[in-house]
Short mmCIF file of C-alpha atoms and ligand atoms in Angstrom, two decimals:
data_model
loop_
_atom_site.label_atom_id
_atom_site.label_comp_id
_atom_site.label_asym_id
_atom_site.label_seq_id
_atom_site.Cartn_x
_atom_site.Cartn_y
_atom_site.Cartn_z
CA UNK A 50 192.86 188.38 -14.47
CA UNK A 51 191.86 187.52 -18.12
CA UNK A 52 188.42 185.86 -19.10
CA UNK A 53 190.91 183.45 -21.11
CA UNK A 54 193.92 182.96 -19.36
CA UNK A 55 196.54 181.06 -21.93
CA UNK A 56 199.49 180.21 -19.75
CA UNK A 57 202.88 178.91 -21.82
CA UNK A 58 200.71 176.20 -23.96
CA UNK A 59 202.80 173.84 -26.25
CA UNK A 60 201.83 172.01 -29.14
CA UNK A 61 203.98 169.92 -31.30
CA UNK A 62 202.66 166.97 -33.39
CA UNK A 63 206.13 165.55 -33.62
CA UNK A 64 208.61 166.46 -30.48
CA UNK A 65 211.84 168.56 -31.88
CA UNK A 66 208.74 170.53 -34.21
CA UNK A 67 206.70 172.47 -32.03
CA UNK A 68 203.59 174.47 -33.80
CA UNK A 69 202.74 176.90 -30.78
CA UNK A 70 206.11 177.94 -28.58
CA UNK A 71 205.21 178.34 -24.82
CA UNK A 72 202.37 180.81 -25.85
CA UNK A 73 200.87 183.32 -23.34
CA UNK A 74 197.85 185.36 -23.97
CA UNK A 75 195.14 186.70 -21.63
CA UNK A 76 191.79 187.78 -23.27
CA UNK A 77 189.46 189.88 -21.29
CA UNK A 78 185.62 189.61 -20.58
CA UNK A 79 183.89 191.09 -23.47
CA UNK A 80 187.32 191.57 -25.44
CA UNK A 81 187.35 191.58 -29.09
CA UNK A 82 191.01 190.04 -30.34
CA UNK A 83 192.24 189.61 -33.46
CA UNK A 84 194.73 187.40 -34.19
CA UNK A 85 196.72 187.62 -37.60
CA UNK A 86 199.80 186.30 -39.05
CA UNK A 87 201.11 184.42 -42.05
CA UNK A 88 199.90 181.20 -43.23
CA UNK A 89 200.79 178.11 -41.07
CA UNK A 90 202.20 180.08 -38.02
CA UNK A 91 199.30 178.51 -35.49
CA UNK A 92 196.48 180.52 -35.97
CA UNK A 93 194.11 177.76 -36.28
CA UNK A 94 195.63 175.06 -34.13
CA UNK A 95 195.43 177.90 -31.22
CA UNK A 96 191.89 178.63 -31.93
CA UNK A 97 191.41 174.78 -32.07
CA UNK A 98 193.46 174.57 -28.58
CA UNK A 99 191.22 176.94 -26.60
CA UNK A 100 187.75 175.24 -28.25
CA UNK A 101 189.11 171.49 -26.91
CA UNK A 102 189.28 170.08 -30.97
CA UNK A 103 193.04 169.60 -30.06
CA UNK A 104 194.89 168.51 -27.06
CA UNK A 105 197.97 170.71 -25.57
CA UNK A 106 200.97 169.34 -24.82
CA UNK A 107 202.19 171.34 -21.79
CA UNK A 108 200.81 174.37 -20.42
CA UNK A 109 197.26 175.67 -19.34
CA UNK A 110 193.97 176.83 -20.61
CA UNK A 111 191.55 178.54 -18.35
CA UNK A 112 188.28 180.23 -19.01
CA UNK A 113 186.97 182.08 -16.25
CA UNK A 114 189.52 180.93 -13.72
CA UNK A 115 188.51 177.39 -14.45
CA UNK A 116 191.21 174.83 -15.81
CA UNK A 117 189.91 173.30 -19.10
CA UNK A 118 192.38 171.24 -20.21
CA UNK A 119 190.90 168.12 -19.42
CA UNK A 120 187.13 169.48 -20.90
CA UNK A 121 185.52 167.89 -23.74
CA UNK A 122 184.54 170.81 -26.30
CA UNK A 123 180.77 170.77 -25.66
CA UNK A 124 181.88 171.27 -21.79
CA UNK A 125 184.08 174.64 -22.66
CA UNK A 126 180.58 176.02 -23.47
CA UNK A 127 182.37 178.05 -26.24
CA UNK A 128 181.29 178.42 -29.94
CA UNK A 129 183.05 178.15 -32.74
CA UNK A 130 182.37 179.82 -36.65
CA UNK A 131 184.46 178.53 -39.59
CA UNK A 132 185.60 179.77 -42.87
CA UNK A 133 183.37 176.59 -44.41
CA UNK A 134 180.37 177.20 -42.25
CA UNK A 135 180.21 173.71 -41.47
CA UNK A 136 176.21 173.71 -41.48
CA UNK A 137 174.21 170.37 -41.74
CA UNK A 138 173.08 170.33 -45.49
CA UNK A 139 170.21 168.38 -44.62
CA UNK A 140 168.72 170.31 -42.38
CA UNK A 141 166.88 173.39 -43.12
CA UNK A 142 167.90 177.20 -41.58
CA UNK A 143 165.53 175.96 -38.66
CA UNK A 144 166.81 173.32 -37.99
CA UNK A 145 170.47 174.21 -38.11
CA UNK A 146 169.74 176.82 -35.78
CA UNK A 147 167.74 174.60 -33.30
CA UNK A 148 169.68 171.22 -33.24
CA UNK A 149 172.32 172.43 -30.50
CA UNK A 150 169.76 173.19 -28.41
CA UNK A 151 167.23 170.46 -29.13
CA UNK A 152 169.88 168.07 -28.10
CA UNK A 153 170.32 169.82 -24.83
CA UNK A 154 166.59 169.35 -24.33
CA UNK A 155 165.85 173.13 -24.14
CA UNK A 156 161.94 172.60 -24.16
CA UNK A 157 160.23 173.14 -27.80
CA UNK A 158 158.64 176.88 -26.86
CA UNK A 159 162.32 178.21 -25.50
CA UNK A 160 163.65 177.09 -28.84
CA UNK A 161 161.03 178.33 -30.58
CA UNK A 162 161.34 182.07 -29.04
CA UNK A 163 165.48 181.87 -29.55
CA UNK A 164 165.30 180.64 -33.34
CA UNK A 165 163.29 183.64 -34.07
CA UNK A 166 165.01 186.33 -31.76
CA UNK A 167 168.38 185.19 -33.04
CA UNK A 168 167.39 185.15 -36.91
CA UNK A 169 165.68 188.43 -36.36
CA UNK A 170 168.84 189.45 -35.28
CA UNK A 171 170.83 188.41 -37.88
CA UNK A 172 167.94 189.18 -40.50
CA UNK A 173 167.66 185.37 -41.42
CA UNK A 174 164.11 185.26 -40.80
CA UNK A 175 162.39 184.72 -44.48
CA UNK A 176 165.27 181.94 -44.75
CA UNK A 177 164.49 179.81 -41.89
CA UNK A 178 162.53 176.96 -44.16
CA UNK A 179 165.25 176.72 -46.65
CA UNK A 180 168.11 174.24 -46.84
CA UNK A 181 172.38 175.63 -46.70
CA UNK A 182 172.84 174.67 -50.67
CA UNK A 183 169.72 177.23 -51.23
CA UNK A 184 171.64 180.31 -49.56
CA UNK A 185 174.22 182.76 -50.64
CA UNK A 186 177.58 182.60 -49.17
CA UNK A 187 176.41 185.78 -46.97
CA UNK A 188 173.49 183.98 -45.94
CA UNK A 189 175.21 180.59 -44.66
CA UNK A 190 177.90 182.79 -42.82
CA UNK A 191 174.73 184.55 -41.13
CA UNK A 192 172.95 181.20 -40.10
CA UNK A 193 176.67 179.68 -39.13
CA UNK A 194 176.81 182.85 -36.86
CA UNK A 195 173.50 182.27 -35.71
CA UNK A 196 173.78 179.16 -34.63
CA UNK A 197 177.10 180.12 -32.61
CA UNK A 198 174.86 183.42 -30.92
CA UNK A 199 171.60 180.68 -30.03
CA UNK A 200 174.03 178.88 -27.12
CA UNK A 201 174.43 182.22 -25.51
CA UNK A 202 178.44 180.44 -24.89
CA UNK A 203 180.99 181.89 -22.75
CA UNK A 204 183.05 183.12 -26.36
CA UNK A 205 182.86 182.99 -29.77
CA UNK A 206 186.41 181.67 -31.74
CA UNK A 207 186.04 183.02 -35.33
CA UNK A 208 188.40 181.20 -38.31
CA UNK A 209 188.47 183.55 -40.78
CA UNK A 210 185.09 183.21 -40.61
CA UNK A 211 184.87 185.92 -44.02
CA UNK A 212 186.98 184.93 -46.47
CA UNK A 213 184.88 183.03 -48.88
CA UNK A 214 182.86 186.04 -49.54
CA UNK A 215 183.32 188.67 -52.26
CA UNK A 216 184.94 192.13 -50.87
CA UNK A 217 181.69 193.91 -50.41
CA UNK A 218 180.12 191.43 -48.57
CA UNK A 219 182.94 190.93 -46.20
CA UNK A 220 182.50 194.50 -45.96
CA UNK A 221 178.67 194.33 -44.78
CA UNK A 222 179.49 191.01 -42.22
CA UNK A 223 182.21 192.70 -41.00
CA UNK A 224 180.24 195.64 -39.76
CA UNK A 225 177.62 193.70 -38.72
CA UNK A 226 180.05 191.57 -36.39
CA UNK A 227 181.19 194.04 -34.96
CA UNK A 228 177.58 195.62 -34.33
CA UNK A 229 176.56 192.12 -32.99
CA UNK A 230 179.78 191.92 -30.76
CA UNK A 231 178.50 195.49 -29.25
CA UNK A 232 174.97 194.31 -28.86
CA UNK A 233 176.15 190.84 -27.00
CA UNK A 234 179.48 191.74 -25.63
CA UNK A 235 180.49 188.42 -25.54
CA UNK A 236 184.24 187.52 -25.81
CA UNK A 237 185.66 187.01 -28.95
CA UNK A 238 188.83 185.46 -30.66
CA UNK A 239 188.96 185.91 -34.49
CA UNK A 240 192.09 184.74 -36.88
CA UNK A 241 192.28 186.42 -40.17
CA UNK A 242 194.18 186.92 -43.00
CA UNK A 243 192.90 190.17 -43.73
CA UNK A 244 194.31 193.55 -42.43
CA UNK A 245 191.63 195.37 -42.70
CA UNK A 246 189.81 193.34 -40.90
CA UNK A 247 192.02 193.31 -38.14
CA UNK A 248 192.03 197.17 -37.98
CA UNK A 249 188.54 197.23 -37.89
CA UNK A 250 187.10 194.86 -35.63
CA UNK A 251 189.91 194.16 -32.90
CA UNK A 252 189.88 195.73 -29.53
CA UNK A 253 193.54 194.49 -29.64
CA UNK A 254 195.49 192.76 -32.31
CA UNK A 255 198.03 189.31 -31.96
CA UNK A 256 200.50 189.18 -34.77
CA UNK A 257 201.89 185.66 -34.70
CA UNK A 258 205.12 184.67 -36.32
CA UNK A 259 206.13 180.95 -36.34
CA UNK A 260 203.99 179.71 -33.03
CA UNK A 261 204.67 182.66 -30.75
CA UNK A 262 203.37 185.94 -29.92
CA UNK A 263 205.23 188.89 -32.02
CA UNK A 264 203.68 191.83 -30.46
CA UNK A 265 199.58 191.99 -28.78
CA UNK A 266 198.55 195.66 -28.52
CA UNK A 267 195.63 198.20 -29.80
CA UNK A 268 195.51 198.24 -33.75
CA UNK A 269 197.27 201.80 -33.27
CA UNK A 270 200.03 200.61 -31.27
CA UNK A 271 200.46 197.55 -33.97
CA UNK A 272 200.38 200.00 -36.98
CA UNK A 273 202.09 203.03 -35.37
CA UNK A 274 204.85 201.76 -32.72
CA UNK A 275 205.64 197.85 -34.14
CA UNK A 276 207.83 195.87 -32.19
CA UNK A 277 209.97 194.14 -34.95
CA UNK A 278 210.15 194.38 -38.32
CA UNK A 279 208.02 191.51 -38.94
CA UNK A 280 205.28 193.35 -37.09
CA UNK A 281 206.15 196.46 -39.24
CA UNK A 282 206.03 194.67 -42.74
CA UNK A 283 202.65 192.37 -41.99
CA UNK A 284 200.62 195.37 -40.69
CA UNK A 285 200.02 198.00 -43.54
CA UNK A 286 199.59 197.68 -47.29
CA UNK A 287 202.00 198.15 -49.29
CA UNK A 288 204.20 197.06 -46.36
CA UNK A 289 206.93 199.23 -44.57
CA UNK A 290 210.36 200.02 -46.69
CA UNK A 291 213.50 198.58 -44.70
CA UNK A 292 216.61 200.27 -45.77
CA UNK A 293 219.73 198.89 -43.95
CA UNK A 294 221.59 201.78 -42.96
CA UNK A 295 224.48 203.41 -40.69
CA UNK A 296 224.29 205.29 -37.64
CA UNK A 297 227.72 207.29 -37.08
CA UNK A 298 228.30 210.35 -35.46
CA UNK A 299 224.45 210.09 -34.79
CA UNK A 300 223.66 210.60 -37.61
CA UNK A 301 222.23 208.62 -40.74
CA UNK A 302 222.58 210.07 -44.56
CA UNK A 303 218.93 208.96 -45.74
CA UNK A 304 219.33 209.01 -49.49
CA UNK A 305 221.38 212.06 -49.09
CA UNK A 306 219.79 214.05 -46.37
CA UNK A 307 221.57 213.80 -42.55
CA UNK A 308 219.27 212.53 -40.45
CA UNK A 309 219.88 212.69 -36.17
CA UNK A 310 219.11 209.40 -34.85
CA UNK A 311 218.79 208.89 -30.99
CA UNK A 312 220.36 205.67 -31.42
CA UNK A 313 223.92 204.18 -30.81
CA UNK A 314 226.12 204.12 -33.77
CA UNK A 315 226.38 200.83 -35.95
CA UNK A 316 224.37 199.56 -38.49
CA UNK A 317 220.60 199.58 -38.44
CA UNK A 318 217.31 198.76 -39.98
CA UNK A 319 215.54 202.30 -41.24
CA UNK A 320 211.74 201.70 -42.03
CA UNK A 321 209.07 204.04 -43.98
CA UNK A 322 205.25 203.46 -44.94
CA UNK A 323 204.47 204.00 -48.32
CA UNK A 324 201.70 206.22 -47.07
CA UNK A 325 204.40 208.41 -45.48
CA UNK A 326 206.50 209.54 -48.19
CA UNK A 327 204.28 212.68 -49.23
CA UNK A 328 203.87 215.12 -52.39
CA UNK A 329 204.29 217.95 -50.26
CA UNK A 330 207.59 219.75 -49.10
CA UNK A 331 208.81 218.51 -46.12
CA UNK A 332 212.42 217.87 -43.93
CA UNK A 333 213.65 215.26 -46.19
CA UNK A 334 213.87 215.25 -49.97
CA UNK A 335 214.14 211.85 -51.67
CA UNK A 336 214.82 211.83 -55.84
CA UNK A 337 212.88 208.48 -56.99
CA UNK A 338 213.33 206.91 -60.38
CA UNK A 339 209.88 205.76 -60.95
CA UNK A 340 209.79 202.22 -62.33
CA UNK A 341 205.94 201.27 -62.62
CA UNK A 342 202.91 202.97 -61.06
CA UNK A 343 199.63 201.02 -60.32
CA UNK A 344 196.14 203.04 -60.36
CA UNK A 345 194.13 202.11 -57.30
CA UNK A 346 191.51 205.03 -58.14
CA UNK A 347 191.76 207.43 -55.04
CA UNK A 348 195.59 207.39 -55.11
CA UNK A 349 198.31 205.30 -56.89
CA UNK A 350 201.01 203.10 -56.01
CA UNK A 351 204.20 203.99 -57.12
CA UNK A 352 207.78 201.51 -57.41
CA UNK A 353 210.95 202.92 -57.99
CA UNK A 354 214.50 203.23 -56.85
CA UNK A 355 216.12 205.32 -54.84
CA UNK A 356 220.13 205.79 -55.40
CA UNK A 357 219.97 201.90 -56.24
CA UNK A 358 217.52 200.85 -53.64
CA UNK A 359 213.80 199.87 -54.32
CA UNK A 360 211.56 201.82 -52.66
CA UNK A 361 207.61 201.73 -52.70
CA UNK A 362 204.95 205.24 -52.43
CA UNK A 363 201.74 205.86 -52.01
CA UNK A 364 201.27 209.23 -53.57
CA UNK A 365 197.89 210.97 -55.22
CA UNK A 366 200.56 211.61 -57.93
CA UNK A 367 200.41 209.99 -61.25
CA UNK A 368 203.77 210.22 -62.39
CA UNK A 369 205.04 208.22 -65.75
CA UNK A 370 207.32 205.30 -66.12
CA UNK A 371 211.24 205.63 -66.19
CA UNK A 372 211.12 209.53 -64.70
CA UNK A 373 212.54 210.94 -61.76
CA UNK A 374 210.73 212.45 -59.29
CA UNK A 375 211.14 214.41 -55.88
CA UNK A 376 209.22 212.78 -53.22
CA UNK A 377 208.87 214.33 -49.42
CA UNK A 378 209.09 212.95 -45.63
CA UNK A 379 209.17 213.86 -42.06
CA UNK A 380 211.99 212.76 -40.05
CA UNK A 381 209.32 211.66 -37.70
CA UNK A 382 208.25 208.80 -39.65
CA UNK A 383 211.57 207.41 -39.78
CA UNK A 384 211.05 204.24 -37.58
CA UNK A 385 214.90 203.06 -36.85
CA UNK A 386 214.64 198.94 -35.66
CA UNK A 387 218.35 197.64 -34.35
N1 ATP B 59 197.42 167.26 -37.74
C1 ATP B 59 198.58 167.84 -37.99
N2 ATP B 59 199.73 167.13 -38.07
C2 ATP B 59 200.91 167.73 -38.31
N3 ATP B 59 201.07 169.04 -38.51
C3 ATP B 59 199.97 169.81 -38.47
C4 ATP B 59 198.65 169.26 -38.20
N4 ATP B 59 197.77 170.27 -38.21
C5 ATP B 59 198.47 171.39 -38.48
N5 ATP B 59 199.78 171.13 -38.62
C6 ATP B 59 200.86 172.10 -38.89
O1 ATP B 59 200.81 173.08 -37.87
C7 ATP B 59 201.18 174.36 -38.38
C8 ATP B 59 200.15 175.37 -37.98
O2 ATP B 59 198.93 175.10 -38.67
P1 ATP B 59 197.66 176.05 -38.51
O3 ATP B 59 196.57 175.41 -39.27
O4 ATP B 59 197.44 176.35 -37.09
O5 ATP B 59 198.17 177.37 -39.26
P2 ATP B 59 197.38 178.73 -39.56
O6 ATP B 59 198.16 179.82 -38.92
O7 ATP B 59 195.95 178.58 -39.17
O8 ATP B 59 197.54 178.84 -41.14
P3 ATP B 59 196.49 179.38 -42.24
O9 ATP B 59 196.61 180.88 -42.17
O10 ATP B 59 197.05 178.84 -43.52
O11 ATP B 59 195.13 178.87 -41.91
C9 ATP B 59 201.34 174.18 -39.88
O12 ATP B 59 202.71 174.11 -40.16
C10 ATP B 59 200.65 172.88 -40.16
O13 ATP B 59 201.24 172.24 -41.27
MG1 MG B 60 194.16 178.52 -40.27
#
């Protein structure tokens, strides 16, 4: 039984367009989940769902076996941390932190001990006096988080909670959530856009395509046994090849090599990650005409074509424009989708 039970939840804003498609999902106490897919496939009206900022049209939300449907957000006792922050600009650090509490009339001296345990925590203490439009980007993320940790709530619901900040600060808040999440072990649902992130932080990973539930599974069972080829193309930069091929006789000719393929003859989809074409000899050989190469510093991307097709490498190679080159694989990372 799941901490958050979602059990076929519906949401359309007009009737014959639904935005999530009978959705099911269980999160478990303490669970870390990541949920990514592309823009506008429900990410946010989910997270929305599960907080009570949006109603559900059929289905059922529970968190810890109760039914919350029917709960106003402040009764869910979850907390919520957006891309924007949303802090009060009027309010100092303080203040922001505080005013969730105050208004539950925690008495003075309990707020007093939390505001400073939590910004010691999330090394916000010298900031406390100081108003939102006086802080870095980092810094209003941190007091946003903050004043999601002060409630102590039942979860945290994270909107991509990092992507106003610059690469190396994501960087530094994303290990630090992911300290903090191993400090307070407290349930956590966070949508993003980025993969890395996703990698990273999740305990298990949601790809969502179009309102429903692709594949859920460990980030190594997303990257190394997808479910579709959607799955396969979101998860790993550059994405997957897909070459449509033909199985007969059991056998595939992969850009000249015979291939056995435990499949049933007909027509497939043949996928390959960038990452595992390699530079040294291996089953397969694969002649590439490189078209254009782009320097990423510890290794290179490389385009190019292959009899006809376009195909896409990461290689340490360097190799100039308009030449061929041999290239190597395994038939092991062949991934065959029907
Ligand atoms: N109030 C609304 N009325 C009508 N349609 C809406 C409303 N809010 C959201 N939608 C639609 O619902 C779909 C899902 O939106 P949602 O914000 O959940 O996407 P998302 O996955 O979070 O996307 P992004 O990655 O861009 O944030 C979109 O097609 C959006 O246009
Ligand atoms: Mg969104």
């Amino acid at each position: 039984m799941g901490y958050i039970e979602i059990e076929k939840v519906s949401k359309w804003y007009k009737k014959d367009h639904l935005i999530i498609k009978d959705l099911t999902l269980s999160v478990a106490k303490g669970e870390f989940l990541v949920i990514v897919g592309p823009s506008g496939c429900g990410k946010s009206t989910l997270l929305r769902m599960i907080a009570g900022l949006e109603e559900i049209n059929s289905g059922v939300i529970k968190i810890e076996d109760e039914v919350v449907n029917n709960l106003s957000p402040a009764d869910r006792d979850i907390a919520m941390v957006f891309q924007n922050y949303a802090l009060y600009p009027h309010m100092n650090v303080y203040k922001n932190l505080s005013y969730g509490l105050k208004n539950r009339k925690v008495p003075k001296d309990i707020i007093d001990k939390k505001v400073k345990e939590t910004s010691k925590l999330l090394q916000i203490e010298e900031l406390l006096d100081r108003k939102p439009s006086e802080l870095s980007g980092g810094q209003r993320q941190r007091v946003a988080m903050g004043r999601a940790i002060i409630r102590e709530p039942k979860a945290f619901l994270f909107d991509e909670p990092l992507s106003n900040l610059d690469a190396k600060l994501r960087h530094q808040m994303r290990l630090e959530i992911r300290k903090l999440h191993d400090k307070l072990g407290i349930t956590s649902i966070y949508v993003t856009h980025d993969q890395v992130e996703a990698m990273t932080l999740a305990d298990r990973i949601v790809v969502m395509n179009g309102g429903r539930v692709e594949q859920i599974g460990t980030p190594d069972e997303i990257y190394n046994t997808p479910a579709s080829i959607f799955v396969a193309k979101f998860m790993g930069t550059p994405p997957m090849n897909i070459f449509q091929m033909k199985i007969s006789d059991g056998k595939i000719d992969f850009f000249g090599t015979s291939v056995e393929i435990s499949n049933p003859d007909g027509m497939v989809f043949v996928g390959i990650r960038p990452e595992a074409i390699q530079d040294a000899r291996s089953d397969i050989v694969i002649e590439v005409l490189v078209t254009m190469v782009e320097r990423l510093g510890s290794e290179n991307i490389i385009y190019g074509e292959c009899q006809g097709e376009q195909i896409v490498i990461k290689s340490k190679k360097m190799p100039e424009k308009n030449n061929s080159m041999q290239f190597y694989l395994s038939k092991e990372s062949i991934y065959i989708f029907s």
